Coordinates of C-alpha atoms in Angstrom, one line a residue:
X1 CA 0.1 0.2 -0.2
X2 CA 3.0 2.5 -0.1
X3 CA 1.5 4.2 -2.9
X4 CA -1.2 5.1 -0.9
X5 CA 0.8 6.4 1.2
X6 CA 3.2 8.2 -1.6
X7 CA -0.4 9.9 -2.9
X8 CA -1.3 11.0 0.4
X9 CA 2.5 13.8 0.8
X10 CA 1.8 14.5 -3.0
X11 CA -2.3 15.5 -1.9
X12 CA -1.3 17.5 1.2
X13 CA 2.2 19.4 -1.1
X14 CA -0.9 20.7 -3.9
X15 CA -2.6 22.5 -0.2
X16 CA 1.2 23.5 -0.2
X17 CA 1.4 21.8 3.1
X18 CA 5.1 19.7 3.6
X19 CA 4.3 16.7 5.5
X20 CA 7.2 14.6 7.5
X21 CA 5.4 10.9 5.6
X22 CA 3.0 9.5 4.3
X23 CA 1.7 8.5 7.8
X24 CA 1.3 12.1 9.2
X25 CA -1.1 12.5 6.6
X26 CA -2.6 9.0 7.1
X27 CA -2.3 9.8 10.4
X28 CA -4.8 12.5 10.0
X29 CA -7.9 10.5 8.8
X30 CA -7.7 8.6 13.0
X31 CA -8.1 12.3 14.3
X32 CA -11.4 12.4 16.4
X33 CA -11.2 15.4 18.2
X34 CA -10.0 18.9 16.6
X35 CA -8.4 21.7 18.5
X36 CA -8.7 25.1 16.6
X37 CA -7.8 28.5 17.5
X38 CA -10.3 31.3 17.0
X39 CA -8.6 33.8 15.1
X40 CA -7.4 33.6 12.2
X41 CA -8.9 30.2 12.0
X42 CA -12.8 30.0 12.2
X43 CA -13.1 34.2 12.4
X44 CA -11.2 36.4 9.5
X45 CA -8.5 37.2 12.2
X46 CA -8.5 41.6 11.6
X47 CA -10.5 42.4 14.5
X48 CA -11.2 46.2 13.9
X49 CA -12.8 48.6 16.4
X50 CA -16.4 49.0 15.5
X51 CA -17.7 51.8 17.9
X52 CA -16.7 53.6 21.3
X53 CA -19.2 53.2 24.5
X54 CA -18.2 55.3 26.9
X55 CA -19.2 54.9 30.8
X56 CA -18.5 56.8 34.2
X57 CA -19.9 60.0 32.6
X58 CA -17.5 60.6 29.8
X59 CA -19.0 61.6 26.1
X60 CA -17.8 60.0 23.1
X61 CA -14.7 62.6 22.3
X62 CA -13.3 62.2 25.6
X63 CA -13.4 58.1 25.4
X64 CA -11.8 58.8 22.1
X65 CA -8.9 60.6 22.4
X66 CA -8.3 58.4 25.3
X67 CA -8.2 55.3 23.2
X68 CA -6.3 57.1 20.7
X69 CA -3.6 57.8 23.5
X70 CA -3.7 54.1 24.5
X71 CA -3.6 53.0 20.2
X72 CA -0.6 55.4 19.2
X73 CA 2.4 52.8 19.3
X74 CA -0.3 49.9 18.6
X75 CA 0.9 48.4 15.0
X76 CA -1.6 45.5 15.2
X77 CA -4.9 45.8 12.7
X78 CA -6.8 46.1 15.8
X79 CA -4.6 49.2 17.3
X80 CA -4.3 51.3 13.9
X81 CA -8.6 50.4 13.0
X82 CA -8.6 52.3 16.9
X83 CA -6.8 54.9 15.9
X84 CA -8.8 55.5 12.7
X85 CA -12.2 55.5 14.1
X86 CA -10.2 57.4 17.5
X87 CA -9.7 60.4 14.5
X88 CA -13.0 60.0 12.9
X89 CA -14.2 61.4 16.1
X90 CA -11.6 64.5 16.3
X91 CA -9.3 62.8 18.3
X92 CA -5.8 64.3 17.4
X93 CA -2.2 63.0 18.8
X94 CA -1.2 66.1 21.6
X95 CA 1.7 65.4 22.1
X96 CA 5.1 65.0 21.5
X97 CA 5.6 60.9 20.2
X98 CA 9.5 60.8 20.6
X99 CA 9.1 61.9 24.2
X100 CA 6.4 59.2 25.0
X101 CA 7.0 55.6 25.9
X102 CA 5.0 53.0 24.1
X103 CA 3.7 49.7 25.7
X104 CA 3.2 46.4 24.2
X105 CA 0.7 43.8 25.1
X106 CA 1.6 40.9 27.1
X107 CA -0.2 37.6 27.9
X108 CA 0.5 38.4 31.8
X109 CA -0.5 41.8 31.4
X110 CA -2.8 41.9 28.9
X111 CA -3.2 45.3 27.9
X112 CA -1.1 47.8 26.1
X113 CA -0.6 51.5 26.1
X114 CA 1.6 54.3 26.3
X115 CA 3.6 56.6 28.9
X116 CA 2.4 60.1 27.6
X117 CA 5.5 62.8 28.8
X118 CA 3.3 64.5 31.0
X119 CA 3.1 61.4 32.8
X120 CA 0.0 60.2 32.4
X121 CA -0.7 56.5 31.6
X122 CA -3.2 55.7 29.1
X123 CA -3.7 51.5 28.7
X124 CA -6.3 49.3 27.0
X125 CA -6.9 45.5 27.2
X126 CA -9.1 43.0 29.2
X127 CA -11.9 44.3 31.1
X128 CA -10.6 42.3 34.0
X129 CA -7.2 43.6 33.5
X130 CA -8.2 47.5 33.2
X131 CA -10.3 47.4 36.1
X132 CA -7.1 46.5 38.1
X133 CA -4.4 48.6 36.6
X134 CA -7.4 51.3 38.1
X135 CA -8.1 49.8 41.3
X136 CA -3.7 49.9 41.5
X137 CA -3.8 53.4 41.3
X138 CA -7.1 54.2 43.3
X139 CA -9.9 54.6 40.9
X140 CA -13.0 53.4 41.2
X141 CA -14.7 50.7 38.9
X142 CA -17.8 52.3 37.4
X143 CA -20.8 50.3 37.6
X144 CA -22.2 50.1 34.1
X145 CA -18.7 49.0 33.0
X146 CA -20.1 45.6 33.2
X147 CA -23.2 46.1 31.9
X148 CA -21.1 47.7 28.5
X149 CA -18.9 44.5 28.1
X150 CA -21.2 42.0 28.7
X151 CA -23.8 43.9 25.6
X152 CA -20.8 43.8 23.2
X153 CA -19.5 40.2 24.6
X154 CA -22.9 38.8 23.3
X155 CA -23.3 40.2 20.0
X156 CA -19.6 38.0 19.6
X157 CA -17.8 41.3 19.9
X158 CA -14.1 41.8 21.5
X159 CA -14.8 44.2 24.1
X160 CA -11.7 46.3 25.7
X161 CA -11.7 48.6 28.1
X162 CA -9.5 52.2 28.0
X163 CA -8.4 53.5 31.4
X164 CA -6.2 56.7 31.9
X165 CA -4.4 56.5 35.2
X166 CA -7.0 55.5 37.7
X167 CA -10.0 56.8 35.4
X168 CA -11.7 54.1 32.9
X169 CA -13.5 56.2 29.9
X170 CA -15.2 53.1 28.2
X171 CA -15.2 50.2 26.2
X172 CA -14.0 50.2 22.9
X173 CA -16.1 47.0 20.6
X174 CA -13.9 44.9 17.8
X175 CA -16.4 43.2 15.8
X176 CA -15.1 40.1 14.8
X177 CA -16.2 38.0 11.6
X178 CA -16.7 34.4 11.4
X179 CA -15.4 33.2 7.8
X180 CA -18.0 32.7 5.2
X181 CA -18.8 28.5 4.8
X182 CA -17.4 28.1 8.1
X183 CA -20.3 26.3 9.4
X184 CA -20.4 23.6 6.5
X185 CA -17.2 22.3 6.7
X186 CA -17.6 22.4 10.9
X187 CA -21.0 20.1 10.0
X188 CA -19.0 17.4 7.5
X189 CA -16.7 17.0 10.4
X190 CA -18.9 16.3 12.5
X191 CA -20.6 13.8 10.4
X192 CA -17.3 12.1 10.3
X193 CA -17.2 11.5 13.8
X194 CA -14.8 14.6 14.3
X195 CA -15.6 16.7 17.4
X196 CA -14.2 20.6 17.1
X197 CA -13.3 22.7 19.8
X198 CA -12.0 26.2 19.8
X199 CA -9.4 28.0 22.2
X200 CA -9.9 31.7 22.5
X201 CA -8.0 34.4 24.4
X202 CA -11.8 36.1 24.8
X203 CA -14.3 36.4 27.7
X204 CA -16.3 33.1 27.7
X205 CA -19.5 34.8 26.4
X206 CA -18.0 36.1 23.6
X207 CA -16.1 32.4 23.1
X208 CA -20.3 31.1 23.3
X209 CA -21.4 32.9 21.1
X210 CA -19.0 32.9 18.5
X211 CA -18.8 29.1 19.0
X212 CA -22.6 28.7 18.5
X213 CA -22.6 30.6 14.8
X214 CA -19.6 28.7 13.8
X215 CA -21.1 25.6 15.1
X216 CA -18.3 24.2 17.1
X217 CA -19.1 21.4 19.6
X218 CA -17.6 22.5 22.0
X219 CA -14.6 25.9 23.3
X220 CA -12.5 27.0 26.2
X221 CA -12.5 30.9 27.0
X222 CA -9.6 32.6 28.3
X223 CA -6.9 30.2 27.3
X224 CA -3.4 31.4 27.6
X225 CA -0.6 29.4 25.3
X226 CA 0.3 27.2 28.5
X227 CA -3.5 26.1 28.5
X228 CA -3.1 24.8 25.1
X229 CA -1.0 21.4 26.0
X230 CA -3.3 20.7 28.6
X231 CA -7.0 20.7 26.5
X232 CA -4.5 18.5 24.5
X233 CA -3.9 16.2 27.3
X234 CA -7.3 16.4 28.4
X235 CA -8.7 14.8 25.2
X236 CA -6.0 12.3 24.4
X237 CA -7.4 11.2 28.0
X238 CA -10.3 10.4 27.2
X239 CA -8.7 7.9 24.5
X240 CA -8.8 10.5 21.5
X241 CA -6.4 11.2 18.6
X242 CA -5.9 15.3 19.2
X243 CA -5.1 18.1 16.0
X244 CA -4.4 21.5 16.2
X245 CA -2.0 24.2 13.9
X246 CA 0.4 26.7 15.9
X247 CA 2.7 29.2 15.4
X248 CA 4.4 30.3 18.0
X249 CA 7.3 28.8 20.5
X250 CA 5.3 28.9 23.6
X251 CA 3.2 26.6 20.6
X252 CA 5.7 24.0 20.4
X253 CA 5.1 21.9 23.6
X254 CA 1.4 21.7 22.6
X255 CA 1.9 20.8 18.6
X256 CA 4.4 18.0 19.5
X257 CA 2.1 16.6 22.4
X258 CA -0.7 16.3 19.6
X259 CA -1.0 13.7 17.5
X260 CA -1.2 15.9 14.4
X261 CA 1.0 19.3 14.6
X262 CA 0.6 21.7 12.4
X263 CA 2.4 24.7 11.8
X264 CA 2.9 27.7 10.3
X265 CA 5.5 28.6 7.7
X266 CA 5.4 32.3 9.1
X267 CA 5.9 30.6 13.1
X268 CA 8.9 29.5 14.5
X269 CA 11.5 27.4 14.2
X270 CA 10.8 25.5 17.3
X271 CA 7.0 25.1 15.8
X272 CA 8.2 23.9 13.1
X273 CA 10.8 21.0 14.5
X274 CA 7.9 20.0 17.0
X275 CA 4.6 20.0 14.0
X276 CA 4.5 16.7 11.8
X277 CA 3.5 19.4 9.0
X278 CA 4.2 22.8 7.8
X279 CA 2.1 24.6 6.0
X280 CA 3.7 26.9 3.1
X281 CA 1.0 29.2 3.3
X282 CA 0.2 30.1 7.0
X283 CA -3.3 29.2 6.8
X284 CA -4.7 27.9 9.6
X285 CA -7.7 26.5 8.0
X286 CA -5.9 24.3 5.8
X287 CA -5.8 21.4 9.0
X288 CA -9.6 20.9 7.8
X289 CA -9.0 19.8 4.6
X290 CA -5.5 18.1 5.8
X291 CA -8.1 15.9 8.2
X292 CA -10.2 14.9 4.8
X293 CA -7.0 13.9 2.8
X294 CA -6.7 12.1 5.5
X295 CA -10.0 10.4 5.7
X296 CA -9.3 9.6 2.1
X297 CA -6.2 7.7 2.9
X298 CA -7.7 5.7 5.1
X299 CA -11.3 5.4 3.2
X300 CA -8.8 4.0 -0.3
X301 CA -7.0 1.4 1.8
X302 CA -9.6 0.1 3.7
X303 CA -11.2 -0.1 0.4
X304 CA -8.2 -2.0 -1.4
X305 CA -8.0 -4.1 1.4
X306 CA -11.5 -5.3 0.9
X307 CA -11.6 -5.3 -2.3
X308 CA -8.0 -8.0 -2.5
X309 CA -9.6 -10.0 0.9
X310 CA -12.7 -11.0 -1.4
X311 CA -11.1 -11.0 -4.5
X312 CA -8.6 -13.8 -3.2
X313 CA -11.4 -16.0 -2.0
X314 CA -13.5 -15.9 -5.2
X315 CA -10.4 -16.1 -6.7
X316 CA -9.6 -19.5 -5.0
X317 CA -13.9 -20.6 -5.2
X318 CA -13.8 -20.0 -9.4
X319 CA -10.1 -22.3 -9.9
X320 CA -10.3 -25.0 -6.9
X321 CA -13.1 -27.2 -8.9
X322 CA -11.3 -27.2 -12.3
X323 CA -7.7 -27.9 -10.5
X324 CA -9.2 -30.8 -8.4
X325 CA -12.0 -32.6 -11.1
X326 CA -10.4 -35.5 -10.6
X327 CA -11.1 -35.7 -7.1
X328 CA -14.6 -35.9 -7.9
X329 CA -15.7 -32.4 -7.5
X330 CA -15.4 -31.2 -11.2
X331 CA -19.0 -31.0 -10.6
X332 CA -19.0 -27.9 -8.9
X333 CA -16.8 -26.6 -11.8
X334 CA -19.7 -24.2 -12.3
X335 CA -18.1 -22.1 -14.5
X336 CA -17.1 -24.8 -17.0
X337 CA -13.1 -24.1 -17.3
X338 CA -11.3 -25.9 -19.8
X339 CA -8.4 -27.6 -17.7
X340 CA -6.8 -27.7 -14.8
X341 CA -4.1 -26.0 -16.7
X342 CA -5.8 -23.8 -18.2
X343 CA -8.1 -22.8 -14.8
X344 CA -4.2 -21.9 -13.2
X345 CA -2.8 -20.0 -15.9
X346 CA -5.4 -17.9 -16.3
X347 CA -5.6 -17.1 -12.5
X348 CA -2.2 -15.8 -13.2
X349 CA -2.9 -13.7 -15.4
X350 CA -5.8 -12.3 -14.2
X351 CA -3.3 -11.5 -10.7
X352 CA -0.9 -10.0 -13.4
X353 CA -3.5 -7.5 -14.7
X354 CA -5.5 -7.5 -11.3
X355 CA -2.3 -5.5 -9.2
X356 CA -0.9 -3.2 -11.4
X357 CA -4.9 -2.3 -12.4
X358 CA -5.5 -1.4 -8.7
X359 CA -2.3 1.5 -8.5
X360 CA -4.3 4.1 -10.1
X361 CA -7.2 3.9 -7.7
X362 CA -4.3 4.2 -5.0
X363 CA -2.9 6.6 -7.0
X364 CA -5.9 8.9 -7.5
X365 CA -8.3 8.0 -4.3
X366 CA -11.8 7.0 -3.4
X367 CA -13.8 9.6 -3.7
X368 CA -14.5 11.1 -0.1
X369 CA -17.3 11.6 1.3
X370 CA -18.4 12.8 5.0
X371 CA -19.5 9.1 6.8
X372 CA -19.3 7.3 9.8
X373 CA -17.0 4.8 10.5
X374 CA -20.1 2.3 10.3
X375 CA -21.8 4.1 7.0
X376 CA -17.9 3.4 5.0
X377 CA -18.0 0.1 6.4
X378 CA -21.3 -1.0 4.8
X379 CA -19.8 0.6 1.8
X380 CA -16.7 -0.7 1.4
X381 CA -18.9 -4.2 1.5
X382 CA -20.9 -2.8 -0.5
X383 CA -19.3 -1.8 -3.2
X384 CA -15.5 -3.4 -3.0
X385 CA -16.5 -6.6 -1.4
X386 CA -19.2 -7.4 -4.1
X387 CA -16.8 -5.9 -6.5
X388 CA -14.1 -8.2 -4.9
X389 CA -16.2 -11.2 -5.0
X390 CA -17.5 -10.5 -9.3
X391 CA -14.7 -10.2 -10.8
X392 CA -12.2 -13.1 -10.5
X393 CA -14.7 -15.1 -11.8
X394 CA -15.5 -12.5 -15.0
X395 CA -12.2 -12.1 -15.9
X396 CA -10.8 -15.7 -15.2
X397 CA -13.5 -17.4 -17.3
X398 CA -12.9 -14.6 -19.8
X399 CA -9.4 -15.2 -19.9
X400 CA -10.1 -19.4 -20.1
X401 CA -12.1 -18.5 -22.7
X402 CA -9.1 -17.0 -25.1
X403 CA -6.7 -19.1 -24.0
X404 CA -9.1 -22.3 -24.8
X405 CA -9.2 -20.6 -28.2
X406 CA -5.7 -19.5 -29.3
X407 CA -4.7 -23.1 -28.2
X408 CA -2.4 -21.9 -24.8
X409 CA -3.3 -24.5 -22.8

């Protein structure tokens, strides 16, 4: 069955994915749990600022100015969209950037921002992180903040709080878009018996809305890179085979832990070395296509195995009565094979023809259909099992007639 593995590597290569071996591709067909990051896989990944929601008596212009101050050094698509929306509302940079300090986002603080020249600390980030920041400066958390936070979350958006020093100005509504057709693809995976789990750093309300809209089976919210490996281990402890994608050094342990790991070409060397495959286009959605290819390889292997077993059994039932005609079972020679010699020669010729004939099927693969294991077994038995039984009787008889006609036996 070597051609099947070679064909699998070729098929993933057509998707611009490098696999370590054919077995790595085929392992995808055994996957029972698919773990996916939300951003860039389930959603388009370019969350953009949709609206500012002021609290604590602040005006729209005031929160726009605070958001601009906190985002001046943020070069991410999210940060640039916040600056653009703030400028549309009249906010301007009123300080010398050269004398200000940008604060980068980190998984530990879950905030980013700017230390202005006059000593003002402008921050934006996860709502609970900004709450903690304001309280650490002896500030108060406005009562309406949680209501705004929940309203954005229930829309499937990501809420970011904005503060300056100890005063919270409001919420930035970041809007994310579900990838078109992703729900149908998850439905297809579900019909194959694969459970999908979405990982996201978003809060639980936002995660639940996105998960429902995307159609995933489960989700884990507010995860850190370190949490991913624990999620994989928990699935494997249930006897599941797990596939996941990743691109960072922090993802390397999780990629190594997963049964199938796909690293992004744009990621770190550690991630690439830990994974079974590398996606040259850095498109995490391809994991779904790779699983489909793996399933097709297993279907093809099962179909060929079913055909071969049925074929071997039927072949011997076809020629044995003719071979042992002198032992008194010649009456069972229902096919009417000419002689013992022609029966044996017909079987040898049939073998020489049928094996090369199966190679194109092994390379092309059986047409993929999203079916359960029971449905696949029933289909293999019906189509390839029955085919394996019928083919030898027809082919051997035709060869026998030809051999007898030309006088070879």
